[in-house]
Amino acid sequence: MECNIKELLDISKPNDPSSKKLKEKNQNLELLVLEKEDQSEKTNTILNQHSALVTYKVQKGEYYKVAVEKTIFALLLKAQNQLKKNYRENFIDVIKRVTSQDIDYFLKNLYKENIEIDMSKIKKTELSKVAFESTMLLVEDIKENTEDEAEQRELYKEIENLELAKIAYSQKMIENKNSSEEGNFLSEININDIFKEIRNYCKLKTIRKNINSKTINLTTLANSINTNSTVLKRELKKTVGTYLDFNYIKAKNLKTEVRTNMISSVRFTKKEKTTWFTYQIPREILELLLLPEVYVPLDEMVVDKIQGNYTLRMYSLLNDHIKRGEIELTREELFTFFCLPKSYENKTNLVKKFISPVLEEVEETSGIKTDVEFIPKHNWERIKFYPKKAKIIKPKSPAVIETIEDIYDNEKIKKQIEKTKRNIYVNKAWKKTTDNKLNKILNENGEEVVLEVLKAMYNGLKNEIKTTLVQYINGILKNLKDNKTENLQIFKTEESKTTFENSKKESTNIKETINSFEKSDILMAFEKLSEKEKATFENLALEMCSKETDIDKSFLLTMKRKSLTIYWNTLKPYLEKILINESN
């Protein structure tokens, strides 16, 4: 049956009986694998840069200073980690809906294109529902991003050829057929193509979720890359006007053609002594960051050590071709990509001021040793680089990004806010200051505490409030803290009351920090320990984290100096394991 998008828009969503719960073992496995992946990404310092983004020609504006290069690298790494996390969540959510096949298989093959599908375990009705949702999302995306009607029509025709669109259009037929005919229908339209389209649907959902602007602590970031925040702010403003033609050097024969800026919008907000940086990464860049098929792994540990103006570009270029062992550039490509001055056209100047110092720094920071050949030797027209990995470099601390999250970007919190506002007394008292308070709780305490506060507001407010909602929230937080303290199973220590009181005074900052990230009661026991015991358990957690994540301890300690928030969030799972083992 042919698919018609116009008619499909008028089809109501299929009714679907509630699906069966997953087996407990699958749920536990899913949580375990996802938690492991999430933890891995928190400490990940490798950016899998799409090869098309490695080389470029400045089409408009001026190229970045080194500090801006490092900042953009850190932002791209953060974006890629978040994209991977969201894609993983979206894909597993859809897979659970459309098949009863064991989820562990899909978890192990998250990023593989071709996977084996058990046709007998496909949930036809759920598949038709997902097909409808994916088709509608494609239509919505086209409407939002394409103004030309003729172009819209062409894109709609492309959608009509998709297998999921055919299922969506034919959903009534699927629902009315018996199981054997349904199976035949699915095999005819190719189940493997369907799952590839499901991946694309999950990618689209992920991109749309991450297209909005993000906010980070610029002061913390500037300090971590040893640059002045005022200077960095001035240079970052220029990035919006710098447009690059990507995939400039086509050594890998990639078909990708993209012209865009790396940051499409910037805004700065000063609060006390901290500068917050709000930015947006263009969609074209996000699409290349999400699950790139051809990429080069770039290490932030290496990038952080780079000082020279050309070194990051050279490191990226050489690393992209290190497996092949060579990369050849024309004279024009070399001068255009690196934005070299005319004075470097003299070969002696080029070698002395560019080739030698840049390759030396690349080797010093990354361990990549490179030989060079000019072709021909005199009046050269081409240059060949022969990179090879010579040694392993001890890692150094990368840039530290401290993010500010927004309650309305979190789906769980957003839904709970809508429910909480159904309480007329809450709704009447709700102001912008309430949003600000909840945002503060989200960034300091986490999602679970915000949800607890919102539920307490919904269930607890029975009369018109006499003060403000912010004060009411403060009362809820105090009650939550008191209740948790009462229920704790504290370690049995024999320290005296005097010793405890003294250590309590000395450890105010660390107590507040740990308590602000609390999600598990056992961790709150940490604040009751003596300073000596705290130091012991923290060191054990550092050792465990360093060993399991292959991150140098010096990096973690630098993180502690730069941002306690990130430090304790990173250390928390390991500290929890140690405390639980100690209490048993």
PDB file of C-alpha atoms in Angstrom, residues 143-370:
ATOM      1  CA  LYS A 143       7.882  22.257   8.982  1.00  0.00           C
ATOM      2  CA  GLU A 144      10.082  23.941  11.586  1.00  0.00           C
ATOM      3  CA  ASN A 145      13.285  23.978   9.522  1.00  0.00           C
ATOM      4  CA  THR A 146      12.113  24.412   5.915  1.00  0.00           C
ATOM      5  CA  GLU A 147      10.288  27.549   4.777  1.00  0.00           C
ATOM      6  CA  ASP A 148      10.170  26.822   1.039  1.00  0.00           C
ATOM      7  CA  GLU A 149       6.959  24.902   0.210  1.00  0.00           C
ATOM      8  CA  ALA A 150       8.437  23.184  -2.852  1.00  0.00           C
ATOM      9  CA  GLU A 151      11.336  21.898  -0.767  1.00  0.00           C
ATOM     10  CA  GLN A 152       8.874  20.753   1.901  1.00  0.00           C
ATOM     11  CA  ARG A 153       6.941  18.727  -0.673  1.00  0.00           C
ATOM     12  CA  GLU A 154      10.137  17.035  -1.862  1.00  0.00           C
ATOM     13  CA  LEU A 155      11.064  16.124   1.691  1.00  0.00           C
ATOM     14  CA  TYR A 156       7.562  14.761   2.345  1.00  0.00           C
ATOM     15  CA  LYS A 157       7.958  12.497  -0.687  1.00  0.00           C
ATOM     16  CA  GLU A 158      11.182  11.154   0.789  1.00  0.00           C
ATOM     17  CA  ILE A 159       9.359  10.373   4.039  1.00  0.00           C
ATOM     18  CA  GLU A 160       6.661   8.470   2.140  1.00  0.00           C
ATOM     19  CA  ASN A 161       9.309   5.996   0.967  1.00  0.00           C
ATOM     20  CA  LEU A 162      10.374   5.134   4.504  1.00  0.00           C
ATOM     21  CA  GLU A 163       9.313   1.769   5.926  1.00  0.00           C
ATOM     22  CA  LEU A 164       8.084   3.326   9.182  1.00  0.00           C
ATOM     23  CA  ALA A 165       5.906   5.761   7.251  1.00  0.00           C
ATOM     24  CA  LYS A 166       4.371   2.845   5.346  1.00  0.00           C
ATOM     25  CA  ILE A 167       3.613   1.092   8.634  1.00  0.00           C
ATOM     26  CA  ALA A 168       2.109   4.252  10.091  1.00  0.00           C
ATOM     27  CA  TYR A 169      -0.079   4.740   7.024  1.00  0.00           C
ATOM     28  CA  SER A 170      -1.118   1.084   7.042  1.00  0.00           C
ATOM     29  CA  GLN A 171      -1.572   0.727  10.796  1.00  0.00           C
ATOM     30  CA  LYS A 172      -5.230  -0.221  10.536  1.00  0.00           C
ATOM     31  CA  MET A 173      -4.282  -3.056   8.229  1.00  0.00           C
ATOM     32  CA  ILE A 174      -1.635  -4.252  10.712  1.00  0.00           C
ATOM     33  CA  GLU A 175      -4.069  -4.168  13.628  1.00  0.00           C
ATOM     34  CA  ASN A 176      -6.780  -6.077  11.732  1.00  0.00           C
ATOM     35  CA  LYS A 177      -4.581  -8.819  10.246  1.00  0.00           C
ATOM     36  CA  ASN A 178      -3.915 -12.086  12.048  1.00  0.00           C
ATOM     37  CA  SER A 179      -0.440 -12.749  13.409  1.00  0.00           C
ATOM     38  CA  SER A 180       0.875 -14.769  10.446  1.00  0.00           C
ATOM     39  CA  GLU A 181      -0.139 -12.120   7.940  1.00  0.00           C
ATOM     40  CA  GLU A 182       1.383  -9.451  10.147  1.00  0.00           C
ATOM     41  CA  GLY A 183       4.659 -11.365  10.118  1.00  0.00           C
ATOM     42  CA  ASN A 184       4.588 -11.626   6.349  1.00  0.00           C
ATOM     43  CA  PHE A 185       3.879  -7.934   6.062  1.00  0.00           C
ATOM     44  CA  LEU A 186       6.839  -7.073   8.278  1.00  0.00           C
ATOM     45  CA  SER A 187       9.217  -9.345   6.375  1.00  0.00           C
ATOM     46  CA  GLU A 188       8.081  -7.795   3.088  1.00  0.00           C
ATOM     47  CA  ILE A 189       8.982  -4.307   4.239  1.00  0.00           C
ATOM     48  CA  ASN A 190      12.328  -5.499   5.668  1.00  0.00           C
ATOM     49  CA  ILE A 191      12.693  -5.528   9.439  1.00  0.00           C
ATOM     50  CA  ASN A 192      16.368  -4.492   9.233  1.00  0.00           C
ATOM     51  CA  ASP A 193      15.440  -1.305   7.388  1.00  0.00           C
ATOM     52  CA  ILE A 194      12.816  -0.625  10.047  1.00  0.00           C
ATOM     53  CA  PHE A 195      15.380  -0.811  12.835  1.00  0.00           C
ATOM     54  CA  LYS A 196      17.772   1.449  10.938  1.00  0.00           C
ATOM     55  CA  GLU A 197      14.952   3.974  10.670  1.00  0.00           C
ATOM     56  CA  ILE A 198      14.236   3.551  14.385  1.00  0.00           C
ATOM     57  CA  ARG A 199      17.869   4.497  15.025  1.00  0.00           C
ATOM     58  CA  ASN A 200      17.433   7.589  12.864  1.00  0.00           C
ATOM     59  CA  TYR A 201      14.241   8.439  14.756  1.00  0.00           C
ATOM     60  CA  CYS A 202      16.149   8.197  18.049  1.00  0.00           C
ATOM     61  CA  LYS A 203      18.937  10.352  16.612  1.00  0.00           C
ATOM     62  CA  LEU A 204      16.417  13.007  15.562  1.00  0.00           C
ATOM     63  CA  LYS A 205      14.813  13.014  19.024  1.00  0.00           C
ATOM     64  CA  THR A 206      18.271  13.364  20.553  1.00  0.00           C
ATOM     65  CA  ILE A 207      19.309  16.255  18.306  1.00  0.00           C
ATOM     66  CA  ARG A 208      16.060  18.132  18.937  1.00  0.00           C
ATOM     67  CA  LYS A 209      16.474  17.700  22.696  1.00  0.00           C
ATOM     68  CA  ASN A 210      20.019  19.112  22.623  1.00  0.00           C
ATOM     69  CA  ILE A 211      19.551  21.960  20.149  1.00  0.00           C
ATOM     70  CA  ASN A 212      18.668  24.466  22.875  1.00  0.00           C
ATOM     71  CA  SER A 213      21.253  26.736  24.468  1.00  0.00           C
ATOM     72  CA  LYS A 214      23.341  25.574  27.442  1.00  0.00           C
ATOM     73  CA  THR A 215      24.874  27.530  30.313  1.00  0.00           C
ATOM     74  CA  ILE A 216      28.223  26.878  31.984  1.00  0.00           C
ATOM     75  CA  ASN A 217      30.459  28.547  34.548  1.00  0.00           C
ATOM     76  CA  LEU A 218      32.928  30.522  32.406  1.00  0.00           C
ATOM     77  CA  THR A 219      35.026  31.565  35.407  1.00  0.00           C
ATOM     78  CA  THR A 220      35.691  27.937  36.369  1.00  0.00           C
ATOM     79  CA  LEU A 221      36.432  26.977  32.768  1.00  0.00           C
ATOM     80  CA  ALA A 222      38.826  29.905  32.250  1.00  0.00           C
ATOM     81  CA  ASN A 223      40.734  29.043  35.430  1.00  0.00           C
ATOM     82  CA  SER A 224      41.031  25.389  34.410  1.00  0.00           C
ATOM     83  CA  ILE A 225      42.667  26.288  31.074  1.00  0.00           C
ATOM     84  CA  ASN A 226      44.843  28.986  32.695  1.00  0.00           C
ATOM     85  CA  THR A 227      43.403  31.978  30.890  1.00  0.00           C
ATOM     86  CA  ASN A 228      41.787  35.258  31.901  1.00  0.00           C
ATOM     87  CA  SER A 229      37.976  35.048  31.890  1.00  0.00           C
ATOM     88  CA  THR A 230      37.594  38.637  30.623  1.00  0.00           C
ATOM     89  CA  VAL A 231      39.890  37.970  27.655  1.00  0.00           C
ATOM     90  CA  LEU A 232      38.166  34.648  26.971  1.00  0.00           C
ATOM     91  CA  LYS A 233      34.773  36.350  27.069  1.00  0.00           C
ATOM     92  CA  ARG A 234      35.916  38.925  24.487  1.00  0.00           C
ATOM     93  CA  GLU A 235      37.275  36.251  22.157  1.00  0.00           C
ATOM     94  CA  LEU A 236      34.204  34.019  22.494  1.00  0.00           C
ATOM     95  CA  LYS A 237      31.995  36.868  21.293  1.00  0.00           C
ATOM     96  CA  LYS A 238      33.851  36.751  17.960  1.00  0.00           C
ATOM     97  CA  THR A 239      33.136  33.053  17.363  1.00  0.00           C
ATOM     98  CA  VAL A 240      29.556  33.709  16.232  1.00  0.00           C
ATOM     99  CA  GLY A 241      30.895  35.642  13.238  1.00  0.00           C
ATOM    100  CA  THR A 242      33.495  33.025  12.248  1.00  0.00           C
ATOM    101  CA  TYR A 243      32.130  30.698   9.547  1.00  0.00           C
ATOM    102  CA  LEU A 244      34.083  27.639   8.442  1.00  0.00           C
ATOM    103  CA  ASP A 245      33.840  25.452   5.327  1.00  0.00           C
ATOM    104  CA  PHE A 246      34.370  21.983   6.801  1.00  0.00           C
ATOM    105  CA  ASN A 247      35.913  18.916   5.162  1.00  0.00           C
ATOM    106  CA  TYR A 248      38.291  21.249   3.329  1.00  0.00           C
ATOM    107  CA  ILE A 249      41.074  18.688   2.846  1.00  0.00           C
ATOM    108  CA  LYS A 250      39.288  15.725   1.250  1.00  0.00           C
ATOM    109  CA  ALA A 251      41.932  13.081   1.933  1.00  0.00           C
ATOM    110  CA  LYS A 252      39.300  10.588   3.138  1.00  0.00           C
ATOM    111  CA  ASN A 253      36.877  11.252   0.271  1.00  0.00           C
ATOM    112  CA  LEU A 254      34.045  12.168   2.645  1.00  0.00           C
ATOM    113  CA  LYS A 255      30.922  13.551   0.995  1.00  0.00           C
ATOM    114  CA  THR A 256      30.044  15.824   3.919  1.00  0.00           C
ATOM    115  CA  GLU A 257      29.775  19.494   2.958  1.00  0.00           C
ATOM    116  CA  VAL A 258      29.044  21.885   5.831  1.00  0.00           C
ATOM    117  CA  ARG A 259      29.443  25.636   6.216  1.00  0.00           C
ATOM    118  CA  THR A 260      28.647  26.951   9.685  1.00  0.00           C
ATOM    119  CA  ASN A 261      30.035  28.591  12.794  1.00  0.00           C
ATOM    120  CA  MET A 262      31.070  26.407  15.741  1.00  0.00           C
ATOM    121  CA  ILE A 263      28.979  28.472  18.162  1.00  0.00           C
ATOM    122  CA  SER A 264      25.809  30.069  16.818  1.00  0.00           C
ATOM    123  CA  SER A 265      24.929  32.307  19.788  1.00  0.00           C
ATOM    124  CA  VAL A 266      26.584  33.579  22.968  1.00  0.00           C
ATOM    125  CA  ARG A 267      25.378  35.416  26.062  1.00  0.00           C
ATOM    126  CA  PHE A 268      27.185  36.288  29.285  1.00  0.00           C
ATOM    127  CA  THR A 269      25.673  36.811  32.738  1.00  0.00           C
ATOM    128  CA  LYS A 270      27.621  38.177  35.695  1.00  0.00           C
ATOM    129  CA  LYS A 271      26.517  36.974  39.151  1.00  0.00           C
ATOM    130  CA  GLU A 272      28.708  38.168  42.014  1.00  0.00           C
ATOM    131  CA  LYS A 273      32.227  37.018  41.100  1.00  0.00           C
ATOM    132  CA  THR A 274      31.113  34.373  38.604  1.00  0.00           C
ATOM    133  CA  THR A 275      30.528  34.778  34.858  1.00  0.00           C
ATOM    134  CA  TRP A 276      27.999  32.377  33.321  1.00  0.00           C
ATOM    135  CA  PHE A 277      28.316  31.640  29.612  1.00  0.00           C
ATOM    136  CA  THR A 278      25.197  30.717  27.630  1.00  0.00           C
ATOM    137  CA  TYR A 279      25.908  29.292  24.184  1.00  0.00           C
ATOM    138  CA  GLN A 280      24.348  27.271  21.383  1.00  0.00           C
ATOM    139  CA  ILE A 281      26.054  24.732  19.117  1.00  0.00           C
ATOM    140  CA  PRO A 282      24.624  24.645  15.554  1.00  0.00           C
ATOM    141  CA  ARG A 283      22.533  21.663  14.555  1.00  0.00           C
ATOM    142  CA  GLU A 284      24.928  20.768  11.719  1.00  0.00           C
ATOM    143  CA  ILE A 285      27.732  20.290  14.259  1.00  0.00           C
ATOM    144  CA  LEU A 286      25.550  18.293  16.669  1.00  0.00           C
ATOM    145  CA  GLU A 287      24.533  15.923  13.867  1.00  0.00           C
ATOM    146  CA  LEU A 288      28.193  15.203  13.112  1.00  0.00           C
ATOM    147  CA  LEU A 289      29.007  14.743  16.803  1.00  0.00           C
ATOM    148  CA  LEU A 290      26.289  12.138  17.340  1.00  0.00           C
ATOM    149  CA  LEU A 291      27.622   8.646  16.546  1.00  0.00           C
ATOM    150  CA  PRO A 292      30.088   9.666  13.797  1.00  0.00           C
ATOM    151  CA  GLU A 293      30.884   6.801  11.424  1.00  0.00           C
ATOM    152  CA  VAL A 294      34.322   8.167  10.498  1.00  0.00           C
ATOM    153  CA  TYR A 295      36.122   9.903  13.334  1.00  0.00           C
ATOM    154  CA  VAL A 296      39.416  10.635  15.046  1.00  0.00           C
ATOM    155  CA  PRO A 297      39.760  10.201  18.834  1.00  0.00           C
ATOM    156  CA  LEU A 298      41.134  13.427  20.306  1.00  0.00           C
ATOM    157  CA  ASP A 299      42.197  13.470  23.954  1.00  0.00           C
ATOM    158  CA  GLU A 300      41.334  16.492  26.087  1.00  0.00           C
ATOM    159  CA  MET A 301      44.349  15.661  28.245  1.00  0.00           C
ATOM    160  CA  VAL A 302      46.505  16.428  25.200  1.00  0.00           C
ATOM    161  CA  VAL A 303      44.531  19.506  24.159  1.00  0.00           C
ATOM    162  CA  ASP A 304      44.889  21.062  27.614  1.00  0.00           C
ATOM    163  CA  LYS A 305      48.701  21.035  27.329  1.00  0.00           C
ATOM    164  CA  ILE A 306      48.759  22.751  23.929  1.00  0.00           C
ATOM    165  CA  GLN A 307      50.128  26.311  23.832  1.00  0.00           C
ATOM    166  CA  GLY A 308      50.908  27.060  20.162  1.00  0.00           C
ATOM    167  CA  ASN A 309      48.530  28.696  17.682  1.00  0.00           C
ATOM    168  CA  TYR A 310      48.685  25.866  15.135  1.00  0.00           C
ATOM    169  CA  THR A 311      49.242  22.829  17.351  1.00  0.00           C
ATOM    170  CA  LEU A 312      45.651  21.695  17.940  1.00  0.00           C
ATOM    171  CA  ARG A 313      44.900  21.720  14.206  1.00  0.00           C
ATOM    172  CA  MET A 314      48.095  19.796  13.469  1.00  0.00           C
ATOM    173  CA  TYR A 315      47.408  17.274  16.262  1.00  0.00           C
ATOM    174  CA  SER A 316      43.904  16.665  14.889  1.00  0.00           C
ATOM    175  CA  LEU A 317      45.115  16.320  11.297  1.00  0.00           C
ATOM    176  CA  LEU A 318      47.984  13.943  12.085  1.00  0.00           C
ATOM    177  CA  ASN A 319      45.934  11.815  14.477  1.00  0.00           C
ATOM    178  CA  ASP A 320      43.188  11.508  11.854  1.00  0.00           C
ATOM    179  CA  HIS A 321      45.683   9.873   9.466  1.00  0.00           C
ATOM    180  CA  ILE A 322      47.986   8.065  11.897  1.00  0.00           C
ATOM    181  CA  LYS A 323      46.672   4.604  10.965  1.00  0.00           C
ATOM    182  CA  ARG A 324      47.335   5.238   7.298  1.00  0.00           C
ATOM    183  CA  GLY A 325      50.746   6.643   8.193  1.00  0.00           C
ATOM    184  CA  GLU A 326      50.736   9.631   5.846  1.00  0.00           C
ATOM    185  CA  ILE A 327      48.784  12.692   4.740  1.00  0.00           C
ATOM    186  CA  GLU A 328      49.606  14.833   1.699  1.00  0.00           C
ATOM    187  CA  LEU A 329      48.615  18.507   1.368  1.00  0.00           C
ATOM    188  CA  THR A 330      49.058  20.981  -1.458  1.00  0.00           C
ATOM    189  CA  ARG A 331      50.781  24.275  -0.719  1.00  0.00           C
ATOM    190  CA  GLU A 332      47.408  26.047  -0.941  1.00  0.00           C
ATOM    191  CA  GLU A 333      45.726  23.580   1.442  1.00  0.00           C
ATOM    192  CA  LEU A 334      48.514  23.972   4.002  1.00  0.00           C
ATOM    193  CA  PHE A 335      48.433  27.783   3.983  1.00  0.00           C
ATOM    194  CA  THR A 336      44.631  28.000   3.907  1.00  0.00           C
ATOM    195  CA  PHE A 337      43.900  25.452   6.640  1.00  0.00           C
ATOM    196  CA  PHE A 338      46.481  26.821   9.073  1.00  0.00           C
ATOM    197  CA  CYS A 339      45.889  30.487   8.082  1.00  0.00           C
ATOM    198  CA  LEU A 340      49.635  30.978   7.592  1.00  0.00           C
ATOM    199  CA  PRO A 341      51.074  34.453   6.860  1.00  0.00           C
ATOM    200  CA  LYS A 342      52.689  35.232   3.495  1.00  0.00           C
ATOM    201  CA  SER A 343      56.136  35.472   5.103  1.00  0.00           C
ATOM    202  CA  TYR A 344      56.006  31.686   5.590  1.00  0.00           C
ATOM    203  CA  GLU A 345      56.034  31.140   1.822  1.00  0.00           C
ATOM    204  CA  ASN A 346      59.793  31.182   2.171  1.00  0.00           C
ATOM    205  CA  LYS A 347      60.670  27.538   2.879  1.00  0.00           C
ATOM    206  CA  THR A 348      63.281  28.418   5.505  1.00  0.00           C
ATOM    207  CA  ASN A 349      60.791  30.548   7.420  1.00  0.00           C
ATOM    208  CA  LEU A 350      58.119  27.870   7.060  1.00  0.00           C
ATOM    209  CA  VAL A 351      60.336  25.174   8.570  1.00  0.00           C
ATOM    210  CA  LYS A 352      61.808  27.379  11.292  1.00  0.00           C
ATOM    211  CA  LYS A 353      58.637  29.153  12.455  1.00  0.00           C
ATOM    212  CA  PHE A 354      55.925  26.619  11.642  1.00  0.00           C
ATOM    213  CA  ILE A 355      56.899  23.035  10.753  1.00  0.00           C
ATOM    214  CA  SER A 356      59.594  22.406  13.393  1.00  0.00           C
ATOM    215  CA  PRO A 357      58.032  24.089  16.466  1.00  0.00           C
ATOM    216  CA  VAL A 358      54.528  22.767  15.767  1.00  0.00           C
ATOM    217  CA  LEU A 359      55.613  19.162  15.189  1.00  0.00           C
ATOM    218  CA  GLU A 360      57.827  19.325  18.281  1.00  0.00           C
ATOM    219  CA  GLU A 361      54.887  20.446  20.423  1.00  0.00           C
ATOM    220  CA  VAL A 362      52.630  17.770  18.927  1.00  0.00           C
ATOM    221  CA  GLU A 363      55.207  15.125  19.845  1.00  0.00           C
ATOM    222  CA  GLU A 364      55.727  16.579  23.316  1.00  0.00           C
ATOM    223  CA  THR A 365      52.006  16.736  24.141  1.00  0.00           C
ATOM    224  CA  SER A 366      50.615  13.689  22.319  1.00  0.00           C
ATOM    225  CA  GLY A 367      53.557  11.389  21.610  1.00  0.00           C
ATOM    226  CA  ILE A 368      52.996  11.585  17.831  1.00  0.00           C
ATOM    227  CA  LYS A 369      56.340  11.822  16.019  1.00  0.00           C
ATOM    228  CA  THR A 370      56.180  13.062  12.426  1.00  0.00           C
TER     229      THR A 370
END
